[in-house]
Each structure stands twice: as structure tokens, then as C-alpha cells.
Amino acid sequence: MSETKGHFERGRWVEEPEPAPAAPTTGSTGRHQPGTPDAHEQIEEAARKAGEDLERAINAWAESARKALQKR
């Protein structure tokens, strides 16, 4: 008979989920490892693109609000 880990909750036995396996800390995952110059460059590029996308969205929203106010 195998025992499962768990606890009673409102009079019923609730099994506790198995802990997730730890992420690998070594080895190649096909991506650049954090802390390397390549990874740093990729992060900077992604942040720059996100900033540009956000700026475009804000400008579009502001233009839309400006047009709506002019229609009044």
C-alpha cells in the first residue's frame, strides 16, 4: 500500500502535488546563458523593441484621444 502526501481539508483528504523537478543549472539549452555578452545584447535588444512598441501604442492612443476631443 503506497502512502501519498497530503492533508485533510474540510473533512476530505487532499493529496499534495509532486514537487516540480529543478531546472537544470548546467548544460546547453540551445540558448545563450544569462550573464554572457550575447545574452546581455539580446536582452537589451528585446527591451529596446518593447520600448519602441510601447511608445507607438501611447502615440496612437494620444492621437485617437486628440481626434475624439476635436470632434466635440
mmCIF file of C-alpha atoms in Angstrom:
data_model
loop_
_atom_site.group_PDB
_atom_site.id
_atom_site.type_symbol
_atom_site.label_atom_id
_atom_site.label_comp_id
_atom_site.label_asym_id
_atom_site.label_seq_id
_atom_site.Cartn_x
_atom_site.Cartn_y
_atom_site.Cartn_z
ATOM 1 C CA MET A 1 0.000 0.000 0.000
ATOM 2 C CA SER A 2 1.529 3.294 -1.033
ATOM 3 C CA GLU A 3 1.007 6.351 1.083
ATOM 4 C CA THR A 4 0.510 9.700 -0.568
ATOM 5 C CA LYS A 5 1.402 13.013 0.944
ATOM 6 C CA GLY A 6 -1.493 15.239 1.722
ATOM 7 C CA HIS A 7 -3.688 16.739 4.365
ATOM 8 C CA PHE A 8 -7.292 16.903 5.479
ATOM 9 C CA GLU A 9 -9.227 19.889 4.249
ATOM 10 C CA ARG A 10 -12.840 20.317 5.357
ATOM 11 C CA GLY A 11 -13.049 16.669 6.264
ATOM 12 C CA ARG A 12 -11.627 15.352 2.973
ATOM 13 C CA TRP A 13 -8.153 14.079 2.160
ATOM 14 C CA VAL A 14 -6.370 16.334 -0.336
ATOM 15 C CA GLU A 15 -3.259 14.955 -1.992
ATOM 16 C CA GLU A 16 -0.333 17.321 -2.258
ATOM 17 C CA PRO A 17 1.136 17.675 -5.756
ATOM 18 C CA GLU A 18 4.552 16.267 -6.506
ATOM 19 C CA PRO A 19 7.250 18.955 -6.418
ATOM 20 C CA ALA A 20 8.387 20.085 -9.855
ATOM 21 C CA PRO A 21 11.853 18.928 -10.875
ATOM 22 C CA ALA A 22 14.561 21.534 -10.502
ATOM 23 C CA ALA A 23 15.624 23.414 -13.597
ATOM 24 C CA PRO A 24 18.988 22.364 -14.995
ATOM 25 C CA THR A 25 21.785 24.641 -13.924
ATOM 26 C CA THR A 26 24.380 23.403 -16.387
ATOM 27 C CA GLY A 27 24.383 22.206 -19.950
ATOM 28 C CA SER A 28 23.272 23.748 -23.172
ATOM 29 C CA THR A 29 19.609 24.510 -23.728
ATOM 30 C CA GLY A 30 20.152 25.912 -27.201
ATOM 31 C CA ARG A 31 20.018 29.461 -25.902
ATOM 32 C CA HIS A 32 22.618 31.816 -24.561
ATOM 33 C CA GLN A 33 23.351 31.500 -20.883
ATOM 34 C CA PRO A 34 22.421 34.529 -18.743
ATOM 35 C CA GLY A 35 25.352 36.758 -17.947
ATOM 36 C CA THR A 36 27.149 36.249 -21.240
ATOM 37 C CA PRO A 37 27.714 39.211 -23.569
ATOM 38 C CA ASP A 38 25.447 37.625 -26.212
ATOM 39 C CA ALA A 39 22.612 37.188 -23.728
ATOM 40 C CA HIS A 40 23.073 40.746 -22.489
ATOM 41 C CA GLU A 41 22.876 42.020 -26.051
ATOM 42 C CA GLN A 42 19.704 40.014 -26.730
ATOM 43 C CA ILE A 43 18.073 41.329 -23.564
ATOM 44 C CA GLU A 44 18.966 44.916 -24.475
ATOM 45 C CA GLU A 45 17.524 44.439 -27.973
ATOM 46 C CA ALA A 46 14.296 42.963 -26.614
ATOM 47 C CA ALA A 47 13.960 45.819 -24.110
ATOM 48 C CA ARG A 48 14.620 48.396 -26.832
ATOM 49 C CA LYS A 49 11.951 46.819 -29.075
ATOM 50 C CA ALA A 50 9.456 46.679 -26.208
ATOM 51 C CA GLY A 51 10.090 50.367 -25.510
ATOM 52 C CA GLU A 52 9.527 51.257 -29.151
ATOM 53 C CA ASP A 53 6.308 49.219 -29.263
ATOM 54 C CA LEU A 54 5.072 50.923 -26.096
ATOM 55 C CA GLU A 55 5.908 54.355 -27.463
ATOM 56 C CA ARG A 56 3.994 53.608 -30.685
ATOM 57 C CA ALA A 57 0.969 52.415 -28.708
ATOM 58 C CA ILE A 58 0.980 55.510 -26.495
ATOM 59 C CA ASN A 59 1.304 57.812 -29.501
ATOM 60 C CA ALA A 60 -1.573 56.052 -31.271
ATOM 61 C CA TRP A 61 -3.732 56.341 -28.163
ATOM 62 C CA ALA A 62 -2.875 60.036 -27.758
ATOM 63 C CA GLU A 63 -3.698 60.724 -31.417
ATOM 64 C CA SER A 64 -7.009 58.903 -31.055
ATOM 65 C CA ALA A 65 -7.872 60.932 -27.947
ATOM 66 C CA ARG A 66 -6.874 64.171 -29.706
ATOM 67 C CA LYS A 67 -9.184 63.361 -32.645
ATOM 68 C CA ALA A 68 -12.045 62.455 -30.320
ATOM 69 C CA LEU A 69 -11.690 65.771 -28.497
ATOM 70 C CA GLN A 70 -11.657 67.713 -31.775
ATOM 71 C CA LYS A 71 -14.953 66.083 -32.823
ATOM 72 C CA ARG A 72 -16.710 67.529 -29.760
#
